[in-house]
Short mmCIF file of C-alpha atoms and ligand atoms in Angstrom, two decimals:
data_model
loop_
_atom_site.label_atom_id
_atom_site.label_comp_id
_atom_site.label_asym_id
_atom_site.label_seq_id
_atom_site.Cartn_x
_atom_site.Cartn_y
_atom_site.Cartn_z
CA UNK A 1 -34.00 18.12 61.96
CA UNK A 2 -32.50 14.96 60.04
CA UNK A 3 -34.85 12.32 59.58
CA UNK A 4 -34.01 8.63 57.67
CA UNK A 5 -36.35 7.83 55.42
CA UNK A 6 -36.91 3.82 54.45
CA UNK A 7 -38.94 2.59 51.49
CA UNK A 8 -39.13 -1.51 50.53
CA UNK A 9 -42.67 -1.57 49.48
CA UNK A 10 -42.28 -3.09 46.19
CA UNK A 11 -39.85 -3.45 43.85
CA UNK A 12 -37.11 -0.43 45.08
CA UNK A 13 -34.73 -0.28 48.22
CA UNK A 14 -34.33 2.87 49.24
CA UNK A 15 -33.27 5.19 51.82
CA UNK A 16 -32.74 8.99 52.23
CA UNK A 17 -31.72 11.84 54.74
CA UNK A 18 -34.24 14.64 54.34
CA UNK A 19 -33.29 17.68 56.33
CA UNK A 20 -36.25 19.86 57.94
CA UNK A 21 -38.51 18.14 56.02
CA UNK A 22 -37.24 19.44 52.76
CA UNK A 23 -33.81 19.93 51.93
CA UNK A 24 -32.52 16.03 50.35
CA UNK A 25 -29.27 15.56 52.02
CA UNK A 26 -29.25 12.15 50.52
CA UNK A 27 -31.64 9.69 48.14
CA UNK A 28 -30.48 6.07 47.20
CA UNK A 29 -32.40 3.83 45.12
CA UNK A 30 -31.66 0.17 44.35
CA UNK A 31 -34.16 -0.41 41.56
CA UNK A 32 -34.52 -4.30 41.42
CA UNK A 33 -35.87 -4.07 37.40
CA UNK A 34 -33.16 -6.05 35.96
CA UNK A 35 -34.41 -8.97 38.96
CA UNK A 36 -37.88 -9.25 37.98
CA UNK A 37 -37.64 -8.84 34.21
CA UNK A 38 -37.10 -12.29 33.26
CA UNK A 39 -40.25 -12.74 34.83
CA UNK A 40 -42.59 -10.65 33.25
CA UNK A 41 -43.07 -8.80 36.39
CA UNK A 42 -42.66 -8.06 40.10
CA UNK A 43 -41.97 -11.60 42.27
CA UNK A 44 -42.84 -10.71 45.91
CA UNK A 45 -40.48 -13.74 47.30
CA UNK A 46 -37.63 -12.11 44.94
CA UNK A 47 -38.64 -9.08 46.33
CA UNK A 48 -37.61 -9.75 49.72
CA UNK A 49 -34.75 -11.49 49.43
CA UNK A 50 -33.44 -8.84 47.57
CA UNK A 51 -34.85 -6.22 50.36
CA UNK A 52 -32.37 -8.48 52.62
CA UNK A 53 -29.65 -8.54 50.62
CA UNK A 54 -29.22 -4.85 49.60
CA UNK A 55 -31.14 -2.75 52.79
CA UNK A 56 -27.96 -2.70 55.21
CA UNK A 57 -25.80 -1.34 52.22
CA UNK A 58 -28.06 0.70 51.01
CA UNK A 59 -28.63 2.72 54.95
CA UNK A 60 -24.78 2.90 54.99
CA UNK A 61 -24.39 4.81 51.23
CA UNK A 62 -27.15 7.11 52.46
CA UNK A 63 -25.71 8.32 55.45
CA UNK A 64 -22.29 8.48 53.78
CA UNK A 65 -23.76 10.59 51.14
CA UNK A 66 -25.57 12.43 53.58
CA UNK A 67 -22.25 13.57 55.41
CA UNK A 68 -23.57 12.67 58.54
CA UNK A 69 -22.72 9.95 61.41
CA UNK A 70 -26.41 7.81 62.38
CA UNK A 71 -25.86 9.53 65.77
CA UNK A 72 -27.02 12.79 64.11
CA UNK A 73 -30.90 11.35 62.89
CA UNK A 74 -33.50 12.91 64.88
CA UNK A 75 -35.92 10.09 63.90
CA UNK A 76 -36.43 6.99 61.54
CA UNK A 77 -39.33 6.84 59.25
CA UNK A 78 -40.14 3.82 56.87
CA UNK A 79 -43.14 2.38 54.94
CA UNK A 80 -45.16 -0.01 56.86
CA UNK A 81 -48.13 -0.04 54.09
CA UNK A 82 -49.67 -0.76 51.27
CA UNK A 83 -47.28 -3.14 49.71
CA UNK A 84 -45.94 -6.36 49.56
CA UNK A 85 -45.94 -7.96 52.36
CA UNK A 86 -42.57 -9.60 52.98
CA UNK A 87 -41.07 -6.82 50.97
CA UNK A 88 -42.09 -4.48 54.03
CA UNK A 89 -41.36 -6.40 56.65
CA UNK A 90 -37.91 -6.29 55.75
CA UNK A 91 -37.87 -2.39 55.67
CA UNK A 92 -40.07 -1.76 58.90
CA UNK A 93 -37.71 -4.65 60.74
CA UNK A 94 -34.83 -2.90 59.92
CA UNK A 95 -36.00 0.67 60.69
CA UNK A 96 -37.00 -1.18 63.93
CA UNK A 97 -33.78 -2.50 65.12
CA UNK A 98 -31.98 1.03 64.14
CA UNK A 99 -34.24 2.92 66.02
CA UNK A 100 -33.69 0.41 69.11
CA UNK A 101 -29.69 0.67 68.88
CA UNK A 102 -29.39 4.27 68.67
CA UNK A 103 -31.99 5.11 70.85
CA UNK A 104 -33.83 7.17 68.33
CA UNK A 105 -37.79 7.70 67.77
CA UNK A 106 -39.73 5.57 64.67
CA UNK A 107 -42.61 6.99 62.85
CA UNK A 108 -44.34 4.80 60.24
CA UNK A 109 -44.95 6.37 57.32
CA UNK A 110 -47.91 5.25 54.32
CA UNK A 111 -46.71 5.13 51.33
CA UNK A 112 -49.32 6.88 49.64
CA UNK A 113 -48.89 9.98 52.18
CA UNK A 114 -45.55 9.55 50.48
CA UNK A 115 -46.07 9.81 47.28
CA UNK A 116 -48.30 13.48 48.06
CA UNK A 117 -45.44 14.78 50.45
CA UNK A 118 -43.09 14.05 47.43
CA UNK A 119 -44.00 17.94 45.97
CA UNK A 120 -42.81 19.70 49.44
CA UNK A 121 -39.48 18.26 48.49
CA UNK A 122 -36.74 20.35 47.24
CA UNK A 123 -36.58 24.46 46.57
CA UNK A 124 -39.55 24.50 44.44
CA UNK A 125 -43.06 26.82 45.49
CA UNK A 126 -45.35 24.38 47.65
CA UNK A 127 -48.83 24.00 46.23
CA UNK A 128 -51.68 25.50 48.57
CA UNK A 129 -53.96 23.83 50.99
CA UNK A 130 -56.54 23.00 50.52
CA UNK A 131 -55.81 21.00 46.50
CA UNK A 132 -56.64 18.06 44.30
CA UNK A 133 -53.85 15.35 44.33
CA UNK A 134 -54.09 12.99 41.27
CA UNK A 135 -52.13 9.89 42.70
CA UNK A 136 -51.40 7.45 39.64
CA UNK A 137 -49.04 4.66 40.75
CA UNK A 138 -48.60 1.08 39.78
CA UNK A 139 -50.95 -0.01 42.49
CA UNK A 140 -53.82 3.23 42.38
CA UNK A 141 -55.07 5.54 40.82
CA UNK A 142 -57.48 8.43 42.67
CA UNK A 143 -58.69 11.46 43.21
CA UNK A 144 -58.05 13.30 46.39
CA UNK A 145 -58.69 16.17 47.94
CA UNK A 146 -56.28 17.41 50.84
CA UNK A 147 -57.86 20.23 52.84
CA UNK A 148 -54.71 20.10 54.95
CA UNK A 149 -51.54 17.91 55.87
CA UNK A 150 -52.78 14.77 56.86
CA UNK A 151 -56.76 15.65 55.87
CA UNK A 152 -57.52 13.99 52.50
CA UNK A 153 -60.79 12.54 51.23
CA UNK A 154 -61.19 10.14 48.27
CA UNK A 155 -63.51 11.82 45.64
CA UNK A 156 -62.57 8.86 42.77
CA UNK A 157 -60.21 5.96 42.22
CA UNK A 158 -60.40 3.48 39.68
CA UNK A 159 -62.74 0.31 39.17
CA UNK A 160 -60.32 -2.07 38.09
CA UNK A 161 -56.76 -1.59 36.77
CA UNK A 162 -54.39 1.03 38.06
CA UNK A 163 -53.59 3.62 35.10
CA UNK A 164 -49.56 2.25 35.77
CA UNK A 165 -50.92 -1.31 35.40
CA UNK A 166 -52.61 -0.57 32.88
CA UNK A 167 -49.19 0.92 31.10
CA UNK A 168 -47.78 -2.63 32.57
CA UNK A 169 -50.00 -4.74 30.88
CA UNK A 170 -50.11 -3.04 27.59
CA UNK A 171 -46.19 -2.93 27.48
CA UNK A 172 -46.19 -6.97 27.74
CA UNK A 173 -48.87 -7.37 25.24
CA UNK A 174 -46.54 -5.52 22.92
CA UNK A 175 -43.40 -7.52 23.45
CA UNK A 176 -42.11 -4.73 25.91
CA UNK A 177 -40.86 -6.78 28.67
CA UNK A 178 -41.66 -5.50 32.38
CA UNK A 179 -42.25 -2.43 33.54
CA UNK A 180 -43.92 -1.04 30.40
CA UNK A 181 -44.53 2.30 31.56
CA UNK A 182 -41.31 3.92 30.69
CA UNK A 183 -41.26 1.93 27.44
CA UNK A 184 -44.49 3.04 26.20
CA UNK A 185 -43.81 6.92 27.49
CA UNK A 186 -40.49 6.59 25.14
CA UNK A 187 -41.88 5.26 22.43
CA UNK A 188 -44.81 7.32 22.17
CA UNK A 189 -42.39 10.48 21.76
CA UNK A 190 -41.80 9.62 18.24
CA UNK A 191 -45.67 8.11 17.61
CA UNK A 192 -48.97 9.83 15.87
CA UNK A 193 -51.66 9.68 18.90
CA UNK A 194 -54.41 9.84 16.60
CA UNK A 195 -53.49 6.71 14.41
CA UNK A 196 -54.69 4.24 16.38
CA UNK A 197 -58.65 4.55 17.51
CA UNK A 198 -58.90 3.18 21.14
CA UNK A 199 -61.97 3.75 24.34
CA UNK A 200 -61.89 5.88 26.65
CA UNK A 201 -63.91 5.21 29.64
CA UNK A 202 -65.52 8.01 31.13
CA UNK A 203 -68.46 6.63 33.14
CA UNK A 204 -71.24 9.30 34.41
CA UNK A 205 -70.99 13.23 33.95
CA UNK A 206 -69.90 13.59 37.94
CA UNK A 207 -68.37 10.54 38.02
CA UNK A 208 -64.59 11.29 39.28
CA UNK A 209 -63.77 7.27 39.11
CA UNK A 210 -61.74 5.18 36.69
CA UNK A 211 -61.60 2.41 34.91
CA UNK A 212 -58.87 1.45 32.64
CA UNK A 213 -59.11 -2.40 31.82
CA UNK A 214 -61.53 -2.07 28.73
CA UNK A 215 -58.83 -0.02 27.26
CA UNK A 216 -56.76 -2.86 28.21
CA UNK A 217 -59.12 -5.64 26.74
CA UNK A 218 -59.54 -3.78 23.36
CA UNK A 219 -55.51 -3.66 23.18
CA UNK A 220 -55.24 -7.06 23.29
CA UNK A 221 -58.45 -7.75 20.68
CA UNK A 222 -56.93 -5.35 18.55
CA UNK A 223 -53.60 -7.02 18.77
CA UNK A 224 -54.96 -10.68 18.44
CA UNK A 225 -56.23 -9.62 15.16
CA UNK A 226 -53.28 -7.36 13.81
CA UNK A 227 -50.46 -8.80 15.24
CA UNK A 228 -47.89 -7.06 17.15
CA UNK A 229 -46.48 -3.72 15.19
CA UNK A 230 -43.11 -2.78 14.77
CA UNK A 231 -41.04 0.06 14.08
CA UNK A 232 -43.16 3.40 13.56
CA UNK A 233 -46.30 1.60 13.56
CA UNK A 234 -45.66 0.83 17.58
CA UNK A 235 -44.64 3.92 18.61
CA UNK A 236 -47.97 5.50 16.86
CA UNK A 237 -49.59 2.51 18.87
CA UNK A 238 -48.14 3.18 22.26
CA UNK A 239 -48.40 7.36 21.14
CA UNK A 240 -52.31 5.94 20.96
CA UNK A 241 -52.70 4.17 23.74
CA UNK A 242 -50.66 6.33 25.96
CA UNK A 243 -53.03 9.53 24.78
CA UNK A 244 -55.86 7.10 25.43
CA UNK A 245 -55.10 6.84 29.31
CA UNK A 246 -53.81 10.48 29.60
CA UNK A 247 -57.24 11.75 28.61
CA UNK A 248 -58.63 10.48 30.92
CA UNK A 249 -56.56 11.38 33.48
CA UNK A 250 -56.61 14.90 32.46
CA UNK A 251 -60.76 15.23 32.17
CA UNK A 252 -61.26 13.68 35.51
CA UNK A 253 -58.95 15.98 37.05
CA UNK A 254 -60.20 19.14 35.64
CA UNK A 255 -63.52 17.65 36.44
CA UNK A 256 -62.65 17.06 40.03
CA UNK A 257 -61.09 20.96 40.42
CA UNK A 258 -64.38 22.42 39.17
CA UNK A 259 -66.83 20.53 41.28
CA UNK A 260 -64.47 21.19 44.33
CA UNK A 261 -63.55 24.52 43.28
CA UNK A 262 -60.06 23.92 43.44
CA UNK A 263 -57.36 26.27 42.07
CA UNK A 264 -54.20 23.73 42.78
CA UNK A 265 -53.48 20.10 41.33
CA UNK A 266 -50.79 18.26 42.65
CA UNK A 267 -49.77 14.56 40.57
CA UNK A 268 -48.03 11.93 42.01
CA UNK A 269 -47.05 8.35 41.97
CA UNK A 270 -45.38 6.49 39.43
CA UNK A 271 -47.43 7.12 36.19
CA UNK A 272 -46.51 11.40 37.13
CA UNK A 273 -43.39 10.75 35.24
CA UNK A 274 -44.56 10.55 31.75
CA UNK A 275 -44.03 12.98 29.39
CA UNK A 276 -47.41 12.56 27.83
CA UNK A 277 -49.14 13.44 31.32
CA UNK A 278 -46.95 15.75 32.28
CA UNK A 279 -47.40 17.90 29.22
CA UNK A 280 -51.06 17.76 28.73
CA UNK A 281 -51.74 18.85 31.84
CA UNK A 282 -50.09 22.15 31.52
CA UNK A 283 -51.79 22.98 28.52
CA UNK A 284 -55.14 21.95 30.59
CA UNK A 285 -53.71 24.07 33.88
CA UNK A 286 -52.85 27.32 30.90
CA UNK A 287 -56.52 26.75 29.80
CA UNK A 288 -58.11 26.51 32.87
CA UNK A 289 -55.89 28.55 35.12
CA UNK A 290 -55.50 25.93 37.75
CA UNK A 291 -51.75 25.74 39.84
CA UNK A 292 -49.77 22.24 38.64
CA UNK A 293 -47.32 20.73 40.95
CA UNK A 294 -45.70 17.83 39.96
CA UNK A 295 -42.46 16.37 41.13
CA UNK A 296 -39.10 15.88 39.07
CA UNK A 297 -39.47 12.44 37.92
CA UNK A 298 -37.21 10.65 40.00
CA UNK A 299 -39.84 11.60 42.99
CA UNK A 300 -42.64 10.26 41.29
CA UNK A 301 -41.52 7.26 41.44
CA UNK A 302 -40.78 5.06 44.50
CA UNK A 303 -38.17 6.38 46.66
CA UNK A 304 -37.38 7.04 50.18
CA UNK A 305 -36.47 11.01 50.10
CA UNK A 306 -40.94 11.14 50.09
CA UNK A 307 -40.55 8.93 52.77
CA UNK A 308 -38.57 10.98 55.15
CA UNK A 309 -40.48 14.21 53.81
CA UNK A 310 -44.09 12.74 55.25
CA UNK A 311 -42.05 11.13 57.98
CA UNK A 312 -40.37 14.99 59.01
CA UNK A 313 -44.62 16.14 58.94
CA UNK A 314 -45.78 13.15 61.42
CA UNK A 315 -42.45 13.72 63.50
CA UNK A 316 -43.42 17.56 63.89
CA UNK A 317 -47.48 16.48 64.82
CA UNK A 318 -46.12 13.82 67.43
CA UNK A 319 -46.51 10.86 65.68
CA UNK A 320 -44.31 7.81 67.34
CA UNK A 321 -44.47 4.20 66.77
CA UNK A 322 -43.20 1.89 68.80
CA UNK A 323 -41.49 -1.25 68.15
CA UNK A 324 -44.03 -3.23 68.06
CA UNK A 325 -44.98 -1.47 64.50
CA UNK A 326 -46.19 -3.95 61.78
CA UNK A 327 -47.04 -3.88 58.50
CA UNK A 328 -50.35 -3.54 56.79
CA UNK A 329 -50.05 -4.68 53.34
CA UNK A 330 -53.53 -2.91 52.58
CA UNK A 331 -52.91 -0.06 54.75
CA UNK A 332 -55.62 2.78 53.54
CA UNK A 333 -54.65 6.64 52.91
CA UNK A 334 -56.31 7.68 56.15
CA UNK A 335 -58.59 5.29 58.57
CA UNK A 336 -61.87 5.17 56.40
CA UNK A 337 -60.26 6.23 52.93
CA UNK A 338 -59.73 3.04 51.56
CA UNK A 339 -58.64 3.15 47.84
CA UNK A 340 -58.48 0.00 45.52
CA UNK A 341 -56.78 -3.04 45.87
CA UNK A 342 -53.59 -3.38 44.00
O1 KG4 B 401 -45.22 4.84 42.28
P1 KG4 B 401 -44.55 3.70 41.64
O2 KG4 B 401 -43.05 3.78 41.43
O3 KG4 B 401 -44.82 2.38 42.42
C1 KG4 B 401 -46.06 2.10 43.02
O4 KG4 B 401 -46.29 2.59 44.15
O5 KG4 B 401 -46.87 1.44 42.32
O6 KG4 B 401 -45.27 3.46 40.23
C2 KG4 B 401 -44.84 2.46 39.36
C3 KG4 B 401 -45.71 2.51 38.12
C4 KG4 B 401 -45.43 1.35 37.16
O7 KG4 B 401 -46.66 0.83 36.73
C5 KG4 B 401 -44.68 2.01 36.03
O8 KG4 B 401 -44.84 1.37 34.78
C6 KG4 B 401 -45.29 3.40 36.03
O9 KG4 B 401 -45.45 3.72 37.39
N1 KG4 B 401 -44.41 4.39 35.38
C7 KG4 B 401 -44.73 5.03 34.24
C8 KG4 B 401 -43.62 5.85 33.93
N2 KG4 B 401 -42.66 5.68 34.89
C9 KG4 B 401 -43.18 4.77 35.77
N3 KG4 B 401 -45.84 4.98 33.49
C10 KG4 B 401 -45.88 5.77 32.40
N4 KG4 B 401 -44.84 6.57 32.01
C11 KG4 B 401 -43.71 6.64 32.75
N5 KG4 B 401 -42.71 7.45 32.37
ZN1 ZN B 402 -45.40 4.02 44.96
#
């Protein structure tokens, strides 16, 4: 089974071949970074055009890769929701008139359901059902249980700020430049985590929510009154701040696996790529004894190969859409799990 996987939800166009739902025959991304820099962020109007400009190119280098002809795909899967609007419409339109002209079945794929198919990618063991899925992204940040493909229910997500907006943010306050994330994570490498003192917020004992824009605020109070550091004294900031959101991140989760008595945590989304996060939680899973599955970091990220992986899973279940599929720029995980605007 080769499915086509296509992902223009935000800033990335990609595509990938995914074969049987695991193997990656193929996964191209055309990061559009050095776009929206100048601007301090994401443009959603730049966003599109780009989509339109690169999509078409981007299809063709995947199946090349792939070492297949189209005529081979069993089925095309692509993004419809969340995201940015226009930036979708130019994936799902083109997944739509591919699927037309070679006669081939389209399954709409969220991109959250994505980002927690992302693990069952590749040769690595598959984490058991049901487990905790900690999805930090640019856009969200929650706490989910999945009881089995395609079951979830939201047990947290945050208030306010998405932990990779909050990395976002804090990366322009220091003179970072857009996205911060990676910045910060590379920085921090070299920083003291303890020299700068900074909040965490961890509202109520059960409380498996979020909320990351105080840590935000006192950044920026902090930094109106010192002034911007340099040299080792940012990295020990961005070491701080980074260990700051991480914390939190790693209580909640443990949190969440003991009230659901939950052996297995699976992390995804964008903010799954840091180094910080990716370490402390295996000391927390050694401690505690819990099963951590996280993706290489190129999967954590945005990318199609997650795409075609959750888009192989509907295939198998049935799932079809037919051309008349639109896009839902607040699509929810599931019908009644809603998680935080973006
Ligand atoms: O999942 P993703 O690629 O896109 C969304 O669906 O939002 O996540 C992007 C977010 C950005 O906020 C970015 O700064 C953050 O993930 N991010 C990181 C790292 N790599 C990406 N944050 C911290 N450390 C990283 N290494
Ligand atoms: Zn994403």
């Amino acid at each position: 089974m080769l499915v086509l996987g296509i992902e223009t939800s935000c800033d990335e166009t990609a595509a990938a071949v995914v074969e049987d739902g695991r193997r990656v025959r193929a996964d191209v991304v055309a990061s559009q970074i050095l776009v929206h820099a100048p601007y301090g962020g994401v443009v959603p109007e730049v966003a599109s055009r780009q989509h339109v400009a690169t999509i078409v190119p981007v299809i063709q280098r995947t199946i090349a890769e792939a070492g297949i002809g189209f005529s081979d795909l069993d089925a095309v899967a692509v993004t419809c929701g969340p995201g940015l609007v226009g930036a979708l419409l130019v994936g799902v339109e083109t997944a739509k008139s591919l699927a037309f002209a070679l006669g081939k079945p389209l399954i709409g794929v969220n991109h959250l359901a994505g980002h927690l198919a992302a693990i069952f990618l590749g040769e690595d063991a598959t984490p058991p059902f049901p487990h905790l899925a900690l999805l930090v992204s640019g856009g969200h940040t929650a706490l989910i249980r999945v009881d089995e493909p395609g079951k979830t229910s939201l047990l947290g997500a945050t208030r306010d700020d998405a932990a990779g907006e909050a990395f976002d943010k804090v990366g322009k306050l220091l003179g970072l430049g857009y996205p911060g994330g990676v910045k910060i994570d590379k920085l921090a490498a070299t920083g003291d985590p303890r020299a700068v003192e900074l909040p965490r917020a961890l509202p109520g004992r059960d409380d498996l929510d979020f909320s990351f824009s105080g840590l935000k605020t006192a950044v920026a109070t902090r930094l109106a009154k010192t002034g911007v550091p340099e040299g080792a004294a940012l990295a020990d900031f961005c070491a701080s701040f980074q260990s700051a959101v991480v914390d939190v991140l790693v209580r909640k989760s443990r949190r969440a696996l003991a009230r659901e008595g939950l052996g297995a945590l699976v992390v995804c989304g964008g903010v799954a790529a840091n180094r910080g996060l990716r370490a402390a939680l295996a000391e927390a899973a050694r401690e505690d004894g819990f099963g951590l599955f996280i993706p290489p970091p190129k999967r954590c990220t945005d990318n199609a190969a997650m795409i075609a992986a959750e888009g192989s899973a509907l295939y198998l279940r049935g799932a079809r859409a037919g051309l008349d599929l639109s896009v839902d720029p607040g699509l929810p995980l599931a019908p009644g799990l809603p998680l935080a605007p973006s």
